[in-house]
């Protein structure tokens, strides 16, 4: 992945080259995310660790911001990567796109340095403009918000103008519409209000309508593209599935927003709306799961009937991650989401470790997986490899990362149950109830397991990066030999 | 009956709050008005395909 | 009907039109609901408080009143109850002063990143206690351990003292760090917390008053 910069083997496709630039930064930020998660996890066990130097709030803020930013990088990279395949054009202004990439990367670097070294500011408007906005996931200070909007406008214009110039596939049409909604939603998180209910009302517009509507549709689109590329799925079938997915995802996800409006000062009618619409959100995730596995089996069957031996996949590791995505999305978002989405349950689970269990498995299963699959597609292209097969390192990477995240999720789920029953149901919440539950052995043990599984995840990540850096070169050498 | 129909209890009166008093009436109402027009889309598409 | 076998279910235009309709209409419904909700969660006025008009989110001057959180048989869950007048930091705050103080508090809560350790209205991080009803927590009341340890004799003064020097008042190994909060910022934060406890959260946190009753009858959950 790295040497591809020097050897410049892109066969001159500038759009894909730009996509790879985004992928590289995404991988680095992913690593930073995991390190910060480990610090925060250790602080649960040894609260004196880095106390008043690098507090939990700082580690956690960088953890979840790096998460959101690496995913957005990988998403932008994926769009640039697929652009020429879908439209038949490389991108109208890739040079400008590159400039935007450097501006964004510089801004992200400055923001992270300020988070790490300045951390907090006085209670003044200037803090919100320059240091951090203190709103979970979208802490980026206002100056960076404005910068992000400008960069995203350049990106969007690039994609849109290319789309208008080239052929208009169903996949690209969905992508263009979805990106507009995704970018527009960011604006809902860019203002200050003294009213905490109003604040959280709009905050959820960004967070929920991203992860449970626009990002999900993005993933559906990406999976459609990848299935065509990797296993040669039929475009008409894939695109029909895509429209069905859009229908179900938006049909349930948009009003499913109500499951965050149960307890923040908003009216009681959201109980019914949030419960029943979000309860349907897992349905499209089942459909996506079936779709990926069905298409894979079908293409394999066709190949066999035609007398071809071996696999239909031209990219083993990418396909492995996409299949993991099908499982992970369904489990993390669908099952773990449904667990706590009814108000009768959520009144007890709201804001407990249970939420964290769901957050981890959902973000990993629904997004990290498929985006890592895209990294492998990038490597395959960069080295001009016809068939990329999994190596030992690819297998260790996917196994350990997935096992680690599932392990953390199980630990957090147990911690969550304990917290819900003891702190919430039995003791009724409040300061003393909180600490009573945090100190019970079951909770502490779960936190130890979370930290252990976090280390497993990190080791898997090391294998993953090592593989990404070497697999392309090896496969190319093997192909030429 | 069976506690399915409730008196209005929320802080402020509103259209959605009123619909919220019966057995899932609010959500059934919203789902219905979203789904119903799909029948029309279905039949108009059928007509078009048959041509 | 020339061809009875054509299936609409495998027609891309059918799914495309349906997807466009469902997405568009769900968005319209969400916008409609948003207008309705925004009307209900806009902050009330000082006059509302004086006239006893129930607001989901009361005016900043709610800091001049006593706040309680009680089971409502009508609603079927606990609701904040705004009672008689109560001095806040020894005085009654005008509408302008109260609004300014709340503004400072909300701003400080963001500048110091409370939400990445605590939850506010249940959203945020799970490292430290939920602050939704922190103002009402029995530990902060007269005779409670948190108020006692600061040596102050009102809830607001005790909280403000703690927020300025949290690591000087440790109760557990897991402590709140010193975030450089000034005396004014601490006052603002306490106003912010008091205001938040007066918001009608449809009964979250549930059974919160159970702890209060237990405390008042002499029991406590602390080890
Ligand atoms: C890929 C999709 C999803 C992702 C990435 C995701 C992620 C998250 C995250 C990170 C949170 C915690 C937010 C916070 O910090 O306060 C959350 C909360 C929540 N999610 Fe999801 N989610 C997804 C899908 C779903 C689905 C499909 C459902 C329901 C069926 C669901 C139900 C919920 C609920 C009810 C909460 C609120 C938890 C609470 O009250 O504390 N999520 N989600
Ligand atoms: C090395 C592995 C990891 C460790 C040790 C770790 C640890 C943590 C910790 C301690 C928190 C704070 C939870 C709290 O407030 O109590 C957290 C939050 C979070 N992490 Fe991780 N994490 C890891 C990997 C990941 C991965 C791979 C993802 C997703 C792809 C992820 C997504 C999140 C999210 C979304 C939250 C916010 C959850 C919420 O508010 O509900 N983390 N993590
Ligand atoms: Fe959600």
PDB file of N, CA, C and O and ligand atoms in Angstrom, chain A residues 60 64 67 136-137 203-204 207-208 211-212 215-216 259-260 262-263 278-282 285 329 332-342 346 349-352 354-356 358-360 362-367, chain C residues 115 122-126, ligand 1:
ATOM      1  N   UNK A  60     -11.278   9.542  25.299  1.00  0.00           N
ATOM      2  CA  UNK A  60     -12.528   9.122  24.674  1.00  0.00           C
ATOM      3  C   UNK A  60     -12.902  10.021  23.499  1.00  0.00           C
ATOM      4  O   UNK A  60     -13.358   9.556  22.459  1.00  0.00           O
ATOM      5  N   UNK A  64     -13.431   8.537  19.706  1.00  0.00           N
ATOM      6  CA  UNK A  64     -14.621   8.535  18.845  1.00  0.00           C
ATOM      7  C   UNK A  64     -14.503   9.529  17.693  1.00  0.00           C
ATOM      8  O   UNK A  64     -15.097   9.321  16.646  1.00  0.00           O
ATOM      9  N   UNK A  67     -12.541   7.798  15.091  1.00  0.00           N
ATOM     10  CA  UNK A  67     -13.459   6.829  14.482  1.00  0.00           C
ATOM     11  C   UNK A  67     -14.280   7.474  13.366  1.00  0.00           C
ATOM     12  O   UNK A  67     -14.299   7.013  12.227  1.00  0.00           O
ATOM     13  N   UNK A 136     -20.450  15.247  21.950  1.00  0.00           N
ATOM     14  CA  UNK A 136     -19.993  13.906  21.584  1.00  0.00           C
ATOM     15  C   UNK A 136     -20.064  13.629  20.072  1.00  0.00           C
ATOM     16  O   UNK A 136     -21.097  13.881  19.447  1.00  0.00           O
ATOM     17  N   UNK A 137     -19.027  13.080  19.534  1.00  0.00           N
ATOM     18  CA  UNK A 137     -18.819  12.727  18.118  1.00  0.00           C
ATOM     19  C   UNK A 137     -18.551  13.933  17.226  1.00  0.00           C
ATOM     20  O   UNK A 137     -17.862  13.824  16.224  1.00  0.00           O
ATOM     21  N   UNK A 203     -28.668  17.366  17.683  1.00  0.00           N
ATOM     22  CA  UNK A 203     -27.474  16.519  17.701  1.00  0.00           C
ATOM     23  C   UNK A 203     -27.814  15.138  17.149  1.00  0.00           C
ATOM     24  O   UNK A 203     -27.084  14.577  16.341  1.00  0.00           O
ATOM     25  N   UNK A 204     -28.978  14.603  17.549  1.00  0.00           N
ATOM     26  CA  UNK A 204     -29.372  13.289  17.050  1.00  0.00           C
ATOM     27  C   UNK A 204     -29.694  13.301  15.566  1.00  0.00           C
ATOM     28  O   UNK A 204     -29.596  12.277  14.899  1.00  0.00           O
ATOM     29  N   UNK A 207     -26.253  12.477  14.322  1.00  0.00           N
ATOM     30  CA  UNK A 207     -25.732  11.153  14.667  1.00  0.00           C
ATOM     31  C   UNK A 207     -26.634  10.033  14.145  1.00  0.00           C
ATOM     32  O   UNK A 207     -26.190   9.146  13.424  1.00  0.00           O
ATOM     33  N   UNK A 208     -27.902  10.096  14.476  1.00  0.00           N
ATOM     34  CA  UNK A 208     -28.782   9.004  14.052  1.00  0.00           C
ATOM     35  C   UNK A 208     -28.992   9.003  12.529  1.00  0.00           C
ATOM     36  O   UNK A 208     -28.889   7.970  11.889  1.00  0.00           O
ATOM     37  N   UNK A 211     -25.796   7.452  10.963  1.00  0.00           N
ATOM     38  CA  UNK A 211     -25.491   6.021  11.043  1.00  0.00           C
ATOM     39  C   UNK A 211     -26.668   5.119  10.719  1.00  0.00           C
ATOM     40  O   UNK A 211     -26.470   3.990  10.314  1.00  0.00           O
ATOM     41  N   UNK A 212     -27.891   5.583  10.913  1.00  0.00           N
ATOM     42  CA  UNK A 212     -29.002   4.670  10.671  1.00  0.00           C
ATOM     43  C   UNK A 212     -29.791   5.025   9.423  1.00  0.00           C
ATOM     44  O   UNK A 212     -30.835   4.451   9.163  1.00  0.00           O
ATOM     45  N   UNK A 215     -25.571   6.680   6.166  1.00  0.00           N
ATOM     46  CA  UNK A 215     -24.390   5.810   6.090  1.00  0.00           C
ATOM     47  C   UNK A 215     -24.800   4.396   5.702  1.00  0.00           C
ATOM     48  O   UNK A 215     -24.083   3.703   4.984  1.00  0.00           O
ATOM     49  N   UNK A 216     -25.939   3.938   6.194  1.00  0.00           N
ATOM     50  CA  UNK A 216     -26.389   2.593   5.840  1.00  0.00           C
ATOM     51  C   UNK A 216     -26.640   2.497   4.333  1.00  0.00           C
ATOM     52  O   UNK A 216     -26.290   1.504   3.701  1.00  0.00           O
ATOM     53  N   UNK A 259     -36.408   6.961  18.423  1.00  0.00           N
ATOM     54  CA  UNK A 259     -35.941   6.193  19.592  1.00  0.00           C
ATOM     55  C   UNK A 259     -34.909   6.968  20.417  1.00  0.00           C
ATOM     56  O   UNK A 259     -34.518   6.498  21.479  1.00  0.00           O
ATOM     57  N   UNK A 260     -34.487   8.131  19.939  1.00  0.00           N
ATOM     58  CA  UNK A 260     -33.610   8.978  20.766  1.00  0.00           C
ATOM     59  C   UNK A 260     -34.386  10.120  21.416  1.00  0.00           C
ATOM     60  O   UNK A 260     -33.803  10.956  22.096  1.00  0.00           O
ATOM     61  N   UNK A 262     -37.053   9.710  23.439  1.00  0.00           N
ATOM     62  CA  UNK A 262     -37.905   9.233  24.527  1.00  0.00           C
ATOM     63  C   UNK A 262     -37.751  10.100  25.774  1.00  0.00           C
ATOM     64  O   UNK A 262     -38.714  10.396  26.460  1.00  0.00           O
ATOM     65  N   UNK A 263     -36.496  10.475  26.106  1.00  0.00           N
ATOM     66  CA  UNK A 263     -36.221  11.059  27.437  1.00  0.00           C
ATOM     67  C   UNK A 263     -35.474  12.387  27.423  1.00  0.00           C
ATOM     68  O   UNK A 263     -34.830  12.736  28.397  1.00  0.00           O
ATOM     69  N   UNK A 278     -38.261   2.215  14.541  1.00  0.00           N
ATOM     70  CA  UNK A 278     -36.911   1.674  14.687  1.00  0.00           C
ATOM     71  C   UNK A 278     -36.952   0.155  14.815  1.00  0.00           C
ATOM     72  O   UNK A 278     -35.991  -0.522  14.462  1.00  0.00           O
ATOM     73  N   UNK A 279     -38.075  -0.397  15.284  1.00  0.00           N
ATOM     74  CA  UNK A 279     -38.168  -1.857  15.363  1.00  0.00           C
ATOM     75  C   UNK A 279     -38.075  -2.469  13.964  1.00  0.00           C
ATOM     76  O   UNK A 279     -37.708  -3.625  13.809  1.00  0.00           O
ATOM     77  N   UNK A 280     -38.426  -1.691  12.952  1.00  0.00           N
ATOM     78  CA  UNK A 280     -38.337  -2.201  11.583  1.00  0.00           C
ATOM     79  C   UNK A 280     -36.946  -2.037  10.984  1.00  0.00           C
ATOM     80  O   UNK A 280     -36.655  -2.587   9.922  1.00  0.00           O
ATOM     81  N   UNK A 281     -36.092  -1.258  11.648  1.00  0.00           N
ATOM     82  CA  UNK A 281     -34.761  -1.017  11.077  1.00  0.00           C
ATOM     83  C   UNK A 281     -33.957  -2.295  10.813  1.00  0.00           C
ATOM     84  O   UNK A 281     -33.198  -2.353   9.857  1.00  0.00           O
ATOM     85  N   UNK A 282     -34.083  -3.323  11.658  1.00  0.00           N
ATOM     86  CA  UNK A 282     -33.312  -4.538  11.352  1.00  0.00           C
ATOM     87  C   UNK A 282     -33.753  -5.226  10.059  1.00  0.00           C
ATOM     88  O   UNK A 282     -32.972  -5.985   9.483  1.00  0.00           O
ATOM     89  N   UNK A 285     -31.556  -4.826   7.180  1.00  0.00           N
ATOM     90  CA  UNK A 285     -30.237  -5.398   7.462  1.00  0.00           C
ATOM     91  C   UNK A 285     -30.247  -6.900   7.217  1.00  0.00           C
ATOM     92  O   UNK A 285     -29.270  -7.476   6.742  1.00  0.00           O
ATOM     93  N   UNK A 329     -23.274  -6.111  10.470  1.00  0.00           N
ATOM     94  CA  UNK A 329     -24.321  -5.100  10.376  1.00  0.00           C
ATOM     95  C   UNK A 329     -25.609  -5.640  10.995  1.00  0.00           C
ATOM     96  O   UNK A 329     -26.269  -4.992  11.813  1.00  0.00           O
ATOM     97  N   UNK A 332     -24.765  -6.279  14.994  1.00  0.00           N
ATOM     98  CA  UNK A 332     -24.459  -5.090  15.796  1.00  0.00           C
ATOM     99  C   UNK A 332     -25.560  -4.059  15.753  1.00  0.00           C
ATOM    100  O   UNK A 332     -26.004  -3.550  16.794  1.00  0.00           O
ATOM    101  N   UNK A 333     -26.008  -3.737  14.548  1.00  0.00           N
ATOM    102  CA  UNK A 333     -27.058  -2.737  14.429  1.00  0.00           C
ATOM    103  C   UNK A 333     -28.421  -3.395  14.630  1.00  0.00           C
ATOM    104  O   UNK A 333     -29.227  -2.955  15.447  1.00  0.00           O
ATOM    105  N   UNK A 334     -28.656  -4.488  13.901  1.00  0.00           N
ATOM    106  CA  UNK A 334     -29.976  -5.112  13.930  1.00  0.00           C
ATOM    107  C   UNK A 334     -30.326  -5.714  15.280  1.00  0.00           C
ATOM    108  O   UNK A 334     -31.291  -5.308  15.924  1.00  0.00           O
ATOM    109  N   UNK A 335     -29.546  -6.689  15.731  1.00  0.00           N
ATOM    110  CA  UNK A 335     -29.894  -7.389  16.971  1.00  0.00           C
ATOM    111  C   UNK A 335     -29.599  -6.530  18.201  1.00  0.00           C
ATOM    112  O   UNK A 335     -30.476  -6.263  19.015  1.00  0.00           O
ATOM    113  N   UNK A 336     -28.354  -6.068  18.313  1.00  0.00           N
ATOM    114  CA  UNK A 336     -28.010  -5.273  19.500  1.00  0.00           C
ATOM    115  C   UNK A 336     -28.800  -3.960  19.538  1.00  0.00           C
ATOM    116  O   UNK A 336     -29.109  -3.443  20.593  1.00  0.00           O
ATOM    117  N   UNK A 337     -29.136  -3.426  18.386  1.00  0.00           N
ATOM    118  CA  UNK A 337     -29.952  -2.212  18.354  1.00  0.00           C
ATOM    119  C   UNK A 337     -31.359  -2.497  18.836  1.00  0.00           C
ATOM    120  O   UNK A 337     -31.918  -1.783  19.670  1.00  0.00           O
ATOM    121  N   UNK A 338     -31.938  -3.592  18.330  1.00  0.00           N
ATOM    122  CA  UNK A 338     -33.315  -3.909  18.700  1.00  0.00           C
ATOM    123  C   UNK A 338     -33.451  -4.201  20.191  1.00  0.00           C
ATOM    124  O   UNK A 338     -34.449  -3.839  20.807  1.00  0.00           O
ATOM    125  N   UNK A 339     -32.410  -4.845  20.760  1.00  0.00           N
ATOM    126  CA  UNK A 339     -32.414  -5.120  22.201  1.00  0.00           C
ATOM    127  C   UNK A 339     -32.919  -3.952  23.034  1.00  0.00           C
ATOM    128  O   UNK A 339     -33.646  -4.127  23.992  1.00  0.00           O
ATOM    129  N   UNK A 340     -32.463  -2.745  22.730  1.00  0.00           N
ATOM    130  CA  UNK A 340     -32.751  -1.622  23.627  1.00  0.00           C
ATOM    131  C   UNK A 340     -33.569  -0.523  22.965  1.00  0.00           C
ATOM    132  O   UNK A 340     -33.581   0.601  23.428  1.00  0.00           O
ATOM    133  N   UNK A 341     -34.267  -0.840  21.879  1.00  0.00           N
ATOM    134  CA  UNK A 341     -34.921   0.235  21.144  1.00  0.00           C
ATOM    135  C   UNK A 341     -36.357   0.509  21.594  1.00  0.00           C
ATOM    136  O   UNK A 341     -36.935   1.515  21.223  1.00  0.00           O
ATOM    137  N   UNK A 342     -36.958  -0.391  22.373  1.00  0.00           N
ATOM    138  CA  UNK A 342     -38.324  -0.117  22.833  1.00  0.00           C
ATOM    139  C   UNK A 342     -38.249   0.705  24.119  1.00  0.00           C
ATOM    140  O   UNK A 342     -37.426   0.424  24.991  1.00  0.00           O
ATOM    141  N   UNK A 346     -35.644   0.748  27.075  1.00  0.00           N
ATOM    142  CA  UNK A 346     -34.676   1.832  27.012  1.00  0.00           C
ATOM    143  C   UNK A 346     -34.674   2.718  28.250  1.00  0.00           C
ATOM    144  O   UNK A 346     -33.639   3.297  28.604  1.00  0.00           O
ATOM    145  N   UNK A 349     -32.023   0.970  30.087  1.00  0.00           N
ATOM    146  CA  UNK A 349     -30.700   0.788  29.470  1.00  0.00           C
ATOM    147  C   UNK A 349     -30.084   2.098  29.000  1.00  0.00           C
ATOM    148  O   UNK A 349     -28.891   2.159  28.716  1.00  0.00           O
ATOM    149  N   UNK A 350     -30.892   3.146  28.871  1.00  0.00           N
ATOM    150  CA  UNK A 350     -30.450   4.424  28.308  1.00  0.00           C
ATOM    151  C   UNK A 350     -29.176   4.915  28.988  1.00  0.00           C
ATOM    152  O   UNK A 350     -29.147   5.109  30.205  1.00  0.00           O
ATOM    153  N   UNK A 351     -28.131   5.118  28.201  1.00  0.00           N
ATOM    154  CA  UNK A 351     -26.898   5.661  28.750  1.00  0.00           C
ATOM    155  C   UNK A 351     -26.169   4.706  29.682  1.00  0.00           C
ATOM    156  O   UNK A 351     -25.529   5.132  30.633  1.00  0.00           O
ATOM    157  N   UNK A 352     -26.257   3.403  29.409  1.00  0.00           N
ATOM    158  CA  UNK A 352     -25.510   2.429  30.224  1.00  0.00           C
ATOM    159  C   UNK A 352     -24.442   1.779  29.349  1.00  0.00           C
ATOM    160  O   UNK A 352     -24.348   2.066  28.155  1.00  0.00           O
ATOM    161  N   UNK A 354     -24.589  -0.907  28.169  1.00  0.00           N
ATOM    162  CA  UNK A 354     -25.290  -1.607  27.106  1.00  0.00           C
ATOM    163  C   UNK A 354     -25.220  -0.809  25.808  1.00  0.00           C
ATOM    164  O   UNK A 354     -25.025  -1.346  24.716  1.00  0.00           O
ATOM    165  N   UNK A 355     -25.414   0.502  25.949  1.00  0.00           N
ATOM    166  CA  UNK A 355     -25.325   1.374  24.775  1.00  0.00           C
ATOM    167  C   UNK A 355     -23.941   1.251  24.142  1.00  0.00           C
ATOM    168  O   UNK A 355     -23.802   1.214  22.915  1.00  0.00           O
ATOM    169  N   UNK A 356     -22.905   1.195  24.989  1.00  0.00           N
ATOM    170  CA  UNK A 356     -21.543   1.091  24.466  1.00  0.00           C
ATOM    171  C   UNK A 356     -21.343  -0.242  23.745  1.00  0.00           C
ATOM    172  O   UNK A 356     -20.661  -0.309  22.720  1.00  0.00           O
ATOM    173  N   UNK A 358     -23.578  -1.958  22.083  1.00  0.00           N
ATOM    174  CA  UNK A 358     -24.207  -1.776  20.768  1.00  0.00           C
ATOM    175  C   UNK A 358     -23.371  -0.862  19.878  1.00  0.00           C
ATOM    176  O   UNK A 358     -23.149  -1.156  18.703  1.00  0.00           O
ATOM    177  N   UNK A 359     -22.897   0.254  20.444  1.00  0.00           N
ATOM    178  CA  UNK A 359     -22.117   1.210  19.658  1.00  0.00           C
ATOM    179  C   UNK A 359     -20.898   0.546  19.025  1.00  0.00           C
ATOM    180  O   UNK A 359     -20.592   0.764  17.854  1.00  0.00           O
ATOM    181  N   UNK A 360     -20.197  -0.288  19.806  1.00  0.00           N
ATOM    182  CA  UNK A 360     -18.995  -0.933  19.274  1.00  0.00           C
ATOM    183  C   UNK A 360     -19.327  -1.933  18.172  1.00  0.00           C
ATOM    184  O   UNK A 360     -18.763  -1.882  17.084  1.00  0.00           O
ATOM    185  N   UNK A 362     -21.958  -2.247  16.358  1.00  0.00           N
ATOM    186  CA  UNK A 362     -22.614  -1.655  15.190  1.00  0.00           C
ATOM    187  C   UNK A 362     -21.622  -0.882  14.324  1.00  0.00           C
ATOM    188  O   UNK A 362     -21.566  -1.081  13.113  1.00  0.00           O
ATOM    189  N   UNK A 363     -20.835  -0.026  14.936  1.00  0.00           N
ATOM    190  CA  UNK A 363     -19.881   0.743  14.125  1.00  0.00           C
ATOM    191  C   UNK A 363     -18.884  -0.189  13.446  1.00  0.00           C
ATOM    192  O   UNK A 363     -18.524  -0.002  12.282  1.00  0.00           O
ATOM    193  N   UNK A 364     -18.441  -1.184  14.186  1.00  0.00           N
ATOM    194  CA  UNK A 364     -17.490  -2.113  13.593  1.00  0.00           C
ATOM    195  C   UNK A 364     -18.171  -2.943  12.505  1.00  0.00           C
ATOM    196  O   UNK A 364     -17.730  -2.984  11.360  1.00  0.00           O
ATOM    197  N   UNK A 365     -19.270  -3.590  12.867  1.00  0.00           N
ATOM    198  CA  UNK A 365     -19.907  -4.513  11.941  1.00  0.00           C
ATOM    199  C   UNK A 365     -20.441  -3.836  10.694  1.00  0.00           C
ATOM    200  O   UNK A 365     -20.297  -4.341   9.585  1.00  0.00           O
ATOM    201  N   UNK A 366     -21.042  -2.686  10.863  1.00  0.00           N
ATOM    202  CA  UNK A 366     -21.695  -2.052   9.722  1.00  0.00           C
ATOM    203  C   UNK A 366     -20.726  -1.246   8.872  1.00  0.00           C
ATOM    204  O   UNK A 366     -20.910  -1.124   7.661  1.00  0.00           O
ATOM    205  N   UNK A 367     -19.711  -0.656   9.484  1.00  0.00           N
ATOM    206  CA  UNK A 367     -18.882   0.273   8.713  1.00  0.00           C
ATOM    207  C   UNK A 367     -17.416  -0.115   8.621  1.00  0.00           C
ATOM    208  O   UNK A 367     -16.851  -0.129   7.528  1.00  0.00           O
TER     209      UNK A 367
ATOM    210  N   UNK C 115     -19.589  15.971  28.731  1.00  0.00           N
ATOM    211  CA  UNK C 115     -20.303  14.890  28.067  1.00  0.00           C
ATOM    212  C   UNK C 115     -19.412  13.715  27.680  1.00  0.00           C
ATOM    213  O   UNK C 115     -19.923  12.675  27.268  1.00  0.00           O
ATOM    214  N   UNK C 122     -29.019  11.466  29.747  1.00  0.00           N
ATOM    215  CA  UNK C 122     -28.755  10.074  29.380  1.00  0.00           C
ATOM    216  C   UNK C 122     -27.844   9.886  28.180  1.00  0.00           C
ATOM    217  O   UNK C 122     -27.537   8.758  27.821  1.00  0.00           O
ATOM    218  N   UNK C 123     -27.382  10.974  27.553  1.00  0.00           N
ATOM    219  CA  UNK C 123     -26.505  10.826  26.399  1.00  0.00           C
ATOM    220  C   UNK C 123     -25.103  11.323  26.718  1.00  0.00           C
ATOM    221  O   UNK C 123     -24.940  12.373  27.325  1.00  0.00           O
ATOM    222  N   UNK C 124     -24.110  10.570  26.268  1.00  0.00           N
ATOM    223  CA  UNK C 124     -22.733  10.973  26.519  1.00  0.00           C
ATOM    224  C   UNK C 124     -21.886   9.762  26.841  1.00  0.00           C
ATOM    225  O   UNK C 124     -21.965   8.749  26.157  1.00  0.00           O
ATOM    226  N   UNK C 125     -21.082   9.868  27.916  1.00  0.00           N
ATOM    227  CA  UNK C 125     -20.152   8.794  28.252  1.00  0.00           C
ATOM    228  C   UNK C 125     -20.568   8.144  29.563  1.00  0.00           C
ATOM    229  O   UNK C 125     -21.313   8.728  30.351  1.00  0.00           O
ATOM    230  N   UNK C 126     -20.028   6.934  29.809  1.00  0.00           N
ATOM    231  CA  UNK C 126     -20.536   6.118  30.909  1.00  0.00           C
ATOM    232  C   UNK C 126     -19.498   5.906  32.007  1.00  0.00           C
ATOM    233  O   UNK C 126     -19.516   4.916  32.718  1.00  0.00           O
TER     234      UNK C 126
HETATM  235  C1  LIG D   1     -24.976   0.759  11.702  1.00  0.00           C
HETATM  236  C2  LIG D   1     -25.893   1.221  12.352  1.00  0.00           C
HETATM  237  C3  LIG D   1     -25.803   1.727  13.757  1.00  0.00           C
HETATM  238  C4  LIG D   1     -24.755   2.312  14.420  1.00  0.00           C
HETATM  239  C5  LIG D   1     -23.357   2.593  13.901  1.00  0.00           C
HETATM  240  C6  LIG D   1     -25.242   2.644  15.724  1.00  0.00           C
HETATM  241  C7  LIG D   1     -24.494   3.272  16.690  1.00  0.00           C
HETATM  242  C8  LIG D   1     -24.975   3.753  17.877  1.00  0.00           C
HETATM  243  C9  LIG D   1     -24.208   4.460  18.867  1.00  0.00           C
HETATM  244  C10 LIG D   1     -22.726   4.790  18.761  1.00  0.00           C
HETATM  245  C11 LIG D   1     -25.049   4.783  19.874  1.00  0.00           C
HETATM  246  C12 LIG D   1     -24.669   5.540  21.143  1.00  0.00           C
HETATM  247  C13 LIG D   1     -24.796   6.968  20.941  1.00  0.00           C
HETATM  248  C14 LIG D   1     -24.330   7.747  22.130  1.00  0.00           C
HETATM  249  O1  LIG D   1     -23.116   7.902  22.276  1.00  0.00           O
HETATM  250  O2  LIG D   1     -25.155   8.199  22.932  1.00  0.00           O
HETATM  251  C15 LIG D   1     -26.350   4.274  19.545  1.00  0.00           C
HETATM  252  C16 LIG D   1     -27.470   4.395  20.322  1.00  0.00           C
HETATM  253  C17 LIG D   1     -28.642   3.724  20.071  1.00  0.00           C
HETATM  254  N1  LIG D   1     -28.919   2.888  18.999  1.00  0.00           N
HETATM  255 FE1  LIG D   1     -27.721   2.520  17.459  1.00  0.00          FE
HETATM  256  N2  LIG D   1     -26.544   2.235  15.848  1.00  0.00           N
HETATM  257  C18 LIG D   1     -26.915   1.658  14.665  1.00  0.00           C
HETATM  258  C19 LIG D   1     -28.133   1.083  14.374  1.00  0.00           C
HETATM  259  C20 LIG D   1     -29.168   0.937  15.268  1.00  0.00           C
HETATM  260  C21 LIG D   1     -30.404   0.217  15.020  1.00  0.00           C
HETATM  261  C22 LIG D   1     -30.759  -0.498  13.735  1.00  0.00           C
HETATM  262  C23 LIG D   1     -31.148   0.343  16.150  1.00  0.00           C
HETATM  263  C24 LIG D   1     -32.526  -0.196  16.496  1.00  0.00           C
HETATM  264  C25 LIG D   1     -33.104  -1.183  16.004  1.00  0.00           C
HETATM  265  C26 LIG D   1     -30.401   1.154  17.091  1.00  0.00           C
HETATM  266  C27 LIG D   1     -30.841   1.541  18.338  1.00  0.00           C
HETATM  267  C28 LIG D   1     -30.180   2.406  19.173  1.00  0.00           C
HETATM  268  C29 LIG D   1     -30.752   2.968  20.377  1.00  0.00           C
HETATM  269  C30 LIG D   1     -32.147   2.693  20.944  1.00  0.00           C
HETATM  270  C31 LIG D   1     -29.789   3.800  20.938  1.00  0.00           C
HETATM  271  C32 LIG D   1     -29.926   4.641  22.214  1.00  0.00           C
HETATM  272  C33 LIG D   1     -29.208   4.009  23.339  1.00  0.00           C
HETATM  273  C34 LIG D   1     -29.424   4.760  24.620  1.00  0.00           C
HETATM  274  O3  LIG D   1     -30.571   5.103  24.928  1.00  0.00           O
HETATM  275  O4  LIG D   1     -28.453   4.998  25.345  1.00  0.00           O
HETATM  276  N3  LIG D   1     -29.202   1.478  16.524  1.00  0.00           N
HETATM  277  N4  LIG D   1     -26.284   3.642  18.321  1.00  0.00           N
END
